[in-house]
CSV table of C-alpha atoms and ligand atoms in Angstrom, one decimal:
chain,number,residue,atom,x,y,z
A,1,UNK,CA,-8.8,-6.5,-14.1
A,2,UNK,CA,-10.8,-8.7,-11.6
A,3,UNK,CA,-8.4,-10.5,-9.3
A,4,UNK,CA,-8.5,-12.0,-5.8
A,5,UNK,CA,-5.6,-10.5,-3.9
A,6,UNK,CA,-4.4,-9.8,-0.3
A,7,UNK,CA,-4.1,-6.3,1.0
A,8,UNK,CA,-2.7,-4.9,4.2
A,9,UNK,CA,-4.6,-2.5,6.5
A,10,UNK,CA,-2.7,0.7,6.9
A,11,UNK,CA,-5.3,2.4,9.1
A,12,UNK,CA,-8.9,2.4,10.2
A,13,UNK,CA,-10.8,5.1,12.1
A,14,UNK,CA,-14.4,5.8,13.0
A,15,UNK,CA,-15.7,8.9,11.2
A,16,UNK,CA,-19.2,9.0,12.8
A,17,UNK,CA,-21.4,6.4,14.7
A,18,UNK,CA,-21.3,3.2,12.5
A,19,UNK,CA,-19.2,4.8,9.7
A,20,UNK,CA,-15.6,3.6,9.2
A,21,UNK,CA,-12.7,4.9,7.1
A,22,UNK,CA,-10.4,2.0,6.1
A,23,UNK,CA,-7.2,2.4,4.2
A,24,UNK,CA,-5.7,-0.7,2.6
A,25,UNK,CA,-2.4,-1.1,0.8
A,26,UNK,CA,-3.1,-3.2,-2.3
A,27,UNK,CA,-2.0,-3.6,-5.9
A,28,UNK,CA,-5.7,-2.9,-6.8
A,29,UNK,CA,-4.9,0.8,-6.3
A,30,UNK,CA,-2.9,0.9,-9.5
A,31,UNK,CA,-6.1,0.4,-11.6
A,32,UNK,CA,-8.8,1.8,-9.3
A,33,UNK,CA,-10.8,4.9,-10.3
A,34,UNK,CA,-13.9,6.9,-9.3
A,35,UNK,CA,-17.2,4.9,-9.3
A,36,UNK,CA,-15.5,1.5,-9.3
A,37,UNK,CA,-15.6,-0.8,-6.3
A,38,UNK,CA,-13.9,-3.8,-4.6
A,39,UNK,CA,-15.2,-7.0,-3.1
A,40,UNK,CA,-14.1,-7.4,0.5
A,41,UNK,CA,-14.1,-11.0,1.9
A,42,UNK,CA,-15.0,-11.8,5.4
A,43,UNK,CA,-13.1,-14.4,7.5
A,44,UNK,CA,-16.4,-16.4,7.9
A,45,UNK,CA,-15.9,-19.4,5.6
A,46,UNK,CA,-19.7,-19.9,5.4
A,47,UNK,CA,-20.0,-16.5,3.7
A,48,UNK,CA,-18.4,-17.1,0.3
A,49,UNK,CA,-19.3,-13.8,-1.4
A,50,UNK,CA,-17.3,-10.6,-0.8
A,51,UNK,CA,-19.1,-7.4,0.3
A,52,UNK,CA,-19.0,-4.7,-2.4
A,53,UNK,CA,-17.6,-1.3,-1.2
A,54,UNK,CA,-16.9,1.7,-3.4
A,55,UNK,CA,-13.5,3.3,-3.9
A,56,UNK,CA,-13.6,6.5,-1.8
A,57,UNK,CA,-10.0,7.4,-2.5
A,58,UNK,CA,-6.8,6.2,-4.3
A,59,UNK,CA,-3.5,7.4,-2.8
A,60,UNK,CA,-1.4,9.6,-5.1
A,61,UNK,CA,1.3,7.0,-5.2
A,62,UNK,CA,-1.3,4.4,-6.3
A,63,UNK,CA,-0.4,2.0,-3.6
A,64,UNK,CA,-3.5,2.2,-1.4
A,65,UNK,CA,-7.2,2.5,-1.6
A,66,UNK,CA,-9.6,4.1,0.9
A,67,UNK,CA,-13.0,2.6,1.7
A,68,UNK,CA,-15.6,4.4,3.8
A,69,UNK,CA,-18.5,2.2,4.8
A,70,UNK,CA,-21.5,1.9,7.2
A,71,UNK,CA,-21.9,-1.1,9.4
A,72,UNK,CA,-25.0,-2.8,8.0
A,73,UNK,CA,-24.7,-6.4,9.1
A,74,UNK,CA,-22.3,-9.2,9.9
A,75,UNK,CA,-19.7,-8.6,7.2
A,76,UNK,CA,-19.2,-4.9,7.7
A,77,UNK,CA,-19.3,-5.4,11.5
A,78,UNK,CA,-16.3,-7.7,11.0
A,79,UNK,CA,-14.5,-5.2,8.9
A,80,UNK,CA,-14.9,-2.5,11.6
A,81,UNK,CA,-12.6,-4.6,13.8
A,82,UNK,CA,-9.7,-4.6,11.3
A,83,UNK,CA,-6.5,-3.1,12.7
A,84,UNK,CA,-3.2,-1.8,11.3
A,85,UNK,CA,-1.2,-4.6,9.6
A,86,UNK,CA,-4.2,-7.0,9.4
A,87,UNK,CA,-4.5,-8.9,6.1
A,88,UNK,CA,-7.7,-8.5,4.1
A,89,UNK,CA,-8.7,-10.5,1.0
A,90,UNK,CA,-10.1,-8.3,-1.8
A,91,UNK,CA,-11.6,-8.9,-5.3
A,92,UNK,CA,-11.1,-6.1,-7.8
A,93,UNK,CA,-11.1,-3.7,-9.1
A,94,UNK,CA,-14.7,-4.2,-10.1
A,95,UNK,CA,-17.3,-2.4,-12.2
A,96,UNK,CA,-17.3,0.5,-14.7
A,97,UNK,CA,-16.8,3.8,-13.0
A,98,UNK,CA,-17.1,7.4,-14.2
A,99,UNK,CA,-15.7,8.5,-17.6
A,100,UNK,CA,-13.7,11.6,-16.6
A,101,UNK,CA,-13.0,12.5,-20.3
A,102,UNK,CA,-16.7,12.3,-21.2
A,103,UNK,CA,-17.6,14.5,-18.2
A,104,UNK,CA,-15.0,17.0,-19.2
A,105,UNK,CA,-16.3,17.2,-22.7
A,106,UNK,CA,-20.0,17.6,-21.5
A,107,UNK,CA,-19.1,20.3,-19.0
A,108,UNK,CA,-16.8,22.3,-21.3
A,109,UNK,CA,-19.7,23.2,-23.5
A,110,UNK,CA,-22.0,24.7,-20.9
A,111,UNK,CA,-19.6,26.3,-18.5
A,112,UNK,CA,-21.6,25.4,-15.4
A,113,UNK,CA,-19.7,22.2,-14.7
A,114,UNK,CA,-20.5,18.9,-13.1
A,115,UNK,CA,-22.8,18.7,-10.0
A,116,UNK,CA,-22.0,15.8,-7.7
A,117,UNK,CA,-24.9,14.6,-5.5
A,118,UNK,CA,-24.3,12.1,-2.7
A,119,UNK,CA,-26.7,10.7,-0.2
A,120,UNK,CA,-25.8,8.8,3.0
A,121,UNK,CA,-23.4,6.0,2.2
A,122,UNK,CA,-23.5,7.1,-1.5
A,123,UNK,CA,-21.2,10.0,-0.4
A,124,UNK,CA,-17.8,8.2,-0.3
A,125,UNK,CA,-17.5,7.4,-4.1
A,126,UNK,CA,-18.3,11.1,-4.8
A,127,UNK,CA,-15.1,12.2,-3.0
A,128,UNK,CA,-12.7,10.3,-5.4
A,129,UNK,CA,-14.8,11.6,-8.3
A,130,UNK,CA,-14.4,15.2,-7.1
A,131,UNK,CA,-10.7,14.7,-6.8
A,132,UNK,CA,-10.3,13.2,-10.3
A,133,UNK,CA,-12.5,15.9,-11.9
A,134,UNK,CA,-10.6,18.7,-10.3
A,135,UNK,CA,-7.3,17.2,-11.5
A,136,UNK,CA,-8.8,17.1,-15.0
A,137,UNK,CA,-9.6,20.8,-14.8
A,138,UNK,CA,-13.4,20.3,-14.7
A,139,UNK,CA,-15.5,22.8,-12.8
A,140,UNK,CA,-17.3,20.9,-10.0
A,141,UNK,CA,-19.8,21.7,-7.3
A,142,UNK,CA,-21.3,19.2,-4.8
A,143,UNK,CA,-24.2,18.8,-2.5
A,144,UNK,CA,-24.0,16.1,0.1
A,145,UNK,CA,-27.0,14.8,2.0
A,146,UNK,CA,-26.9,13.5,5.5
A,147,UNK,CA,-29.5,12.3,8.1
A,148,UNK,CA,-28.2,14.7,10.8
A,149,UNK,CA,-25.1,16.7,11.8
A,150,UNK,CA,-22.7,13.7,11.5
A,151,UNK,CA,-21.3,15.1,8.2
A,152,UNK,CA,-18.6,12.6,7.5
A,153,UNK,CA,-16.2,13.5,4.6
A,154,UNK,CA,-17.9,16.9,4.1
A,155,UNK,CA,-14.8,19.0,4.9
A,156,UNK,CA,-12.7,17.0,2.4
A,157,UNK,CA,-15.1,17.9,-0.5
A,158,UNK,CA,-14.3,21.6,0.2
A,159,UNK,CA,-10.8,21.0,-0.9
A,160,UNK,CA,-12.0,20.0,-4.4
A,161,UNK,CA,-15.2,22.0,-5.1
A,162,UNK,CA,-17.9,24.4,-4.0
A,163,UNK,CA,-19.7,22.3,-1.4
A,164,UNK,CA,-23.3,22.5,-0.1
A,165,UNK,CA,-25.0,20.3,2.5
A,166,UNK,CA,-28.5,19.1,3.2
A,167,UNK,CA,-29.7,17.2,6.3
A,168,UNK,CA,-33.0,15.4,6.9
A,169,UNK,CA,-33.4,16.9,10.3
A,170,UNK,CA,-32.3,20.4,9.3
A,171,UNK,CA,-29.3,20.4,11.8
A,172,UNK,CA,-26.9,21.5,9.0
A,173,UNK,CA,-27.4,23.2,5.7
A,174,UNK,CA,-30.7,23.0,3.9
A,175,UNK,CA,-33.4,21.0,5.6
A,176,UNK,CA,-34.4,18.2,3.3
A,177,UNK,CA,-32.7,16.2,0.6
A,178,UNK,CA,-29.9,17.1,-1.9
A,179,UNK,CA,-32.4,18.3,-4.5
A,180,UNK,CA,-34.0,20.7,-1.9
A,181,UNK,CA,-30.5,22.1,-1.5
A,182,UNK,CA,-29.9,22.5,-5.2
A,183,UNK,CA,-33.2,24.4,-5.6
A,184,UNK,CA,-32.6,26.4,-2.4
A,185,UNK,CA,-29.1,27.5,-3.5
A,186,UNK,CA,-29.9,27.9,-7.2
A,187,UNK,CA,-27.0,25.7,-8.2
A,188,UNK,CA,-26.4,25.6,-12.0
A,189,UNK,CA,-25.0,22.5,-13.8
A,190,UNK,CA,-24.4,21.0,-17.2
A,191,UNK,CA,-24.4,17.4,-15.9
A,192,UNK,CA,-25.1,15.5,-12.7
A,193,UNK,CA,-23.2,12.6,-11.2
A,194,UNK,CA,-25.0,10.9,-8.2
A,195,UNK,CA,-24.8,8.0,-5.8
A,196,UNK,CA,-27.3,7.3,-3.0
A,197,UNK,CA,-30.5,5.5,-2.2
A,198,UNK,CA,-32.8,4.5,-5.1
A,199,UNK,CA,-35.6,7.0,-4.3
A,200,UNK,CA,-33.0,9.8,-4.4
A,201,UNK,CA,-31.6,8.5,-7.8
A,202,UNK,CA,-35.2,8.3,-9.2
A,203,UNK,CA,-35.8,11.9,-8.2
A,204,UNK,CA,-32.5,13.0,-9.7
A,205,UNK,CA,-33.2,11.3,-13.0
A,206,UNK,CA,-36.5,13.2,-13.2
A,207,UNK,CA,-35.0,16.5,-12.0
A,208,UNK,CA,-32.1,16.3,-14.6
A,209,UNK,CA,-34.6,16.4,-17.4
A,210,UNK,CA,-32.7,16.8,-20.7
A,211,UNK,CA,-29.4,17.3,-19.0
A,212,UNK,CA,-27.1,14.3,-18.8
A,213,UNK,CA,-27.1,12.5,-15.4
A,214,UNK,CA,-24.9,9.5,-14.4
A,215,UNK,CA,-26.0,7.5,-11.5
A,216,UNK,CA,-24.2,4.8,-9.5
A,217,UNK,CA,-26.6,1.9,-8.6
A,218,UNK,CA,-25.4,0.3,-5.4
A,219,UNK,CA,-28.0,-2.3,-5.1
A,220,UNK,CA,-27.6,-5.8,-3.6
A,221,UNK,CA,-25.0,-7.8,-5.3
A,222,UNK,CA,-23.9,-11.4,-5.2
A,223,UNK,CA,-20.9,-12.7,-7.3
A,224,UNK,CA,-19.8,-9.2,-8.4
A,225,UNK,CA,-18.3,-10.5,-11.6
A,226,UNK,CA,-21.2,-10.9,-14.0
A,227,UNK,CA,-21.9,-14.6,-13.4
A,228,UNK,CA,-25.1,-14.9,-11.4
A,229,UNK,CA,-27.4,-12.3,-12.8
A,230,UNK,CA,-28.3,-11.3,-9.2
A,231,UNK,CA,-28.0,-7.6,-9.9
A,232,UNK,CA,-29.8,-6.9,-13.2
A,233,UNK,CA,-31.4,-3.6,-13.9
A,234,UNK,CA,-33.9,-3.0,-16.7
A,235,UNK,CA,-32.5,-0.9,-19.6
A,236,UNK,CA,-34.0,1.1,-22.3
A,237,UNK,CA,-32.0,-0.5,-25.1
A,238,UNK,CA,-31.5,-4.2,-25.8
A,239,UNK,CA,-28.2,-5.6,-24.7
A,240,UNK,CA,-26.1,-6.7,-27.8
A,241,UNK,CA,-24.9,-9.9,-26.1
A,242,UNK,CA,-27.9,-11.2,-24.2
A,243,UNK,CA,-30.5,-9.6,-26.5
A,244,UNK,CA,-32.7,-8.6,-23.6
A,245,UNK,CA,-33.5,-5.2,-21.9
A,246,UNK,CA,-31.2,-5.9,-19.0
A,247,UNK,CA,-27.8,-4.9,-17.7
A,248,UNK,CA,-25.7,-6.3,-14.9
A,249,UNK,CA,-25.0,-3.6,-12.4
A,250,UNK,CA,-21.7,-5.3,-11.3
A,251,UNK,CA,-20.1,-5.4,-14.7
A,252,UNK,CA,-22.0,-3.0,-17.0
A,253,UNK,CA,-22.3,-0.5,-14.1
A,254,UNK,CA,-22.5,0.4,-11.3
A,255,UNK,CA,-22.4,3.8,-13.1
A,256,UNK,CA,-25.0,4.2,-15.8
A,257,UNK,CA,-26.4,7.1,-17.8
A,258,UNK,CA,-29.8,7.8,-16.0
A,259,UNK,CA,-31.5,7.9,-19.4
A,260,UNK,CA,-30.4,4.3,-20.1
A,261,UNK,CA,-31.9,2.5,-17.1
A,262,UNK,CA,-35.4,2.0,-15.7
A,263,UNK,CA,-35.3,2.5,-12.0
B,1,FAD,C1,-21.4,-1.4,-6.0
B,1,FAD,C2,-21.7,-1.2,-4.5
B,1,FAD,C3,-20.9,-0.3,-3.8
B,1,FAD,C4,-21.2,-0.1,-2.4
B,1,FAD,N1,-20.4,0.8,-1.8
B,1,FAD,C5,-20.6,1.0,-0.5
B,1,FAD,C6,-19.8,1.9,0.2
B,1,FAD,O1,-18.9,2.6,-0.3
B,1,FAD,N2,-20.0,2.0,1.6
B,1,FAD,C7,-21.0,1.3,2.2
B,1,FAD,O2,-21.2,1.5,3.4
B,1,FAD,N3,-21.7,0.4,1.6
B,1,FAD,C8,-21.6,0.2,0.2
B,1,FAD,N4,-22.3,-0.7,-0.4
B,1,FAD,C9,-23.3,-1.5,0.4
B,1,FAD,C10,-22.6,-2.7,1.1
B,1,FAD,O3,-22.1,-3.6,0.1
B,1,FAD,C11,-23.5,-3.4,2.0
B,1,FAD,O4,-23.9,-2.6,3.1
B,1,FAD,C12,-22.8,-4.6,2.6
B,1,FAD,O5,-22.6,-5.6,1.6
B,1,FAD,C13,-23.6,-5.3,3.7
B,1,FAD,O6,-22.9,-6.4,4.1
B,1,FAD,P1,-23.1,-7.0,5.6
B,1,FAD,O7,-22.6,-8.4,5.6
B,1,FAD,O8,-22.5,-6.1,6.6
B,1,FAD,O9,-24.6,-7.0,5.8
B,1,FAD,P2,-25.7,-8.1,5.5
B,1,FAD,O10,-25.9,-8.9,6.7
B,1,FAD,O11,-25.4,-8.7,4.1
B,1,FAD,O12,-27.0,-7.1,5.3
B,1,FAD,C14,-27.4,-6.3,6.4
B,1,FAD,C15,-28.4,-5.3,6.0
B,1,FAD,O13,-27.8,-4.4,4.9
B,1,FAD,C16,-28.7,-4.5,3.8
B,1,FAD,N5,-27.8,-4.4,2.6
B,1,FAD,C17,-27.0,-5.4,2.1
B,1,FAD,N6,-26.4,-5.0,0.9
B,1,FAD,C18,-26.9,-3.8,0.7
B,1,FAD,C19,-26.8,-2.9,-0.4
B,1,FAD,N7,-26.0,-3.2,-1.5
B,1,FAD,N8,-27.4,-1.7,-0.3
B,1,FAD,C20,-28.2,-1.4,0.7
B,1,FAD,N9,-28.4,-2.2,1.7
B,1,FAD,C21,-27.8,-3.4,1.7
B,1,FAD,C22,-29.4,-5.8,3.9
B,1,FAD,O14,-30.7,-5.7,3.2
B,1,FAD,C23,-29.6,-5.9,5.4
B,1,FAD,O15,-30.7,-5.2,5.8
B,1,FAD,C24,-22.1,-0.9,-1.8
B,1,FAD,C25,-22.9,-1.8,-2.5
B,1,FAD,C26,-22.7,-2.0,-3.8
B,1,FAD,C27,-23.5,-3.0,-4.6
B,2,FES,S1,-23.7,-9.8,-8.9
B,2,FES,FE1,-23.6,-11.6,-10.0
B,2,FES,S2,-24.1,-10.9,-12.0
B,2,FES,FE2,-23.9,-9.1,-10.9
């Protein structure tokens, strides 16, 4: 359900230069799942649109959500100053996330499980997905890709799955990108779930070949609720409602079967 609501900051810490870990008590937690996101409003009244940030975690008691974000501009810089007990206005929960039952079905056939690939600020949503898949009894492995040795969240993945790492500068794990690490380590999989920059997602779509791959498109967004068409992606099939080869990332996604979208 999409709803504007007020949350209360429980904690915020800096995980790496420019990367923040924000925990917010909010009723949105009751409905939030892996791959979905929230809109976070700034206090600046000239900026009407909320900033989309993925769900990185939902507390076991379903009372709080965790957002891990990189400071990219004015909005996220403001969020980095939030302190315990501050109020924050949220819109959510937004988007269609990962279908855990479908992933369970796909992976039960092959026995190799689901491979999670996260690049840069595409890493946070993969953590909640790893947690939910493990809870559903799905075999999971993950490869996370970083610029350098600032491997935020990496240790937490190890609690849920076999975890590998790639870094652009070679300071940790395989030198290169996540697919270099998959090849380097000979990781088998029945299905891929990925989030990261568009060139990474394009390469993953090609690499997956005939195997299913589900990608989270975190492109620029405006309204976040399907009203402005500011986030469309070309699709293979014609949309039944609009009769065009388009989907809105904010409402139809952000998670899509890679085979369905032209990226
Ligand atoms: C569905 C979705 C989920 C997201 N989840 C996360 C997350 O979990 N963690 C996180 O750090 N970021 C995430 N983002 C990106 C985040 O929304 C933007 O970084 C943020 O809106 C920037 O706001 P700003 O006011 O700080 O920067 P602005 O002043 O609006 O922009 C600053 C710079 O960031 C770039 N930018 C703005 N939006 C995006 C975007 N969507 N992708 C890439 N670059 C962008 C701009 O081109 C500009 O160069 C997500 C985006 C989407 C659409
Ligand atoms: S952001 Fe407005 S329709 Fe998707």
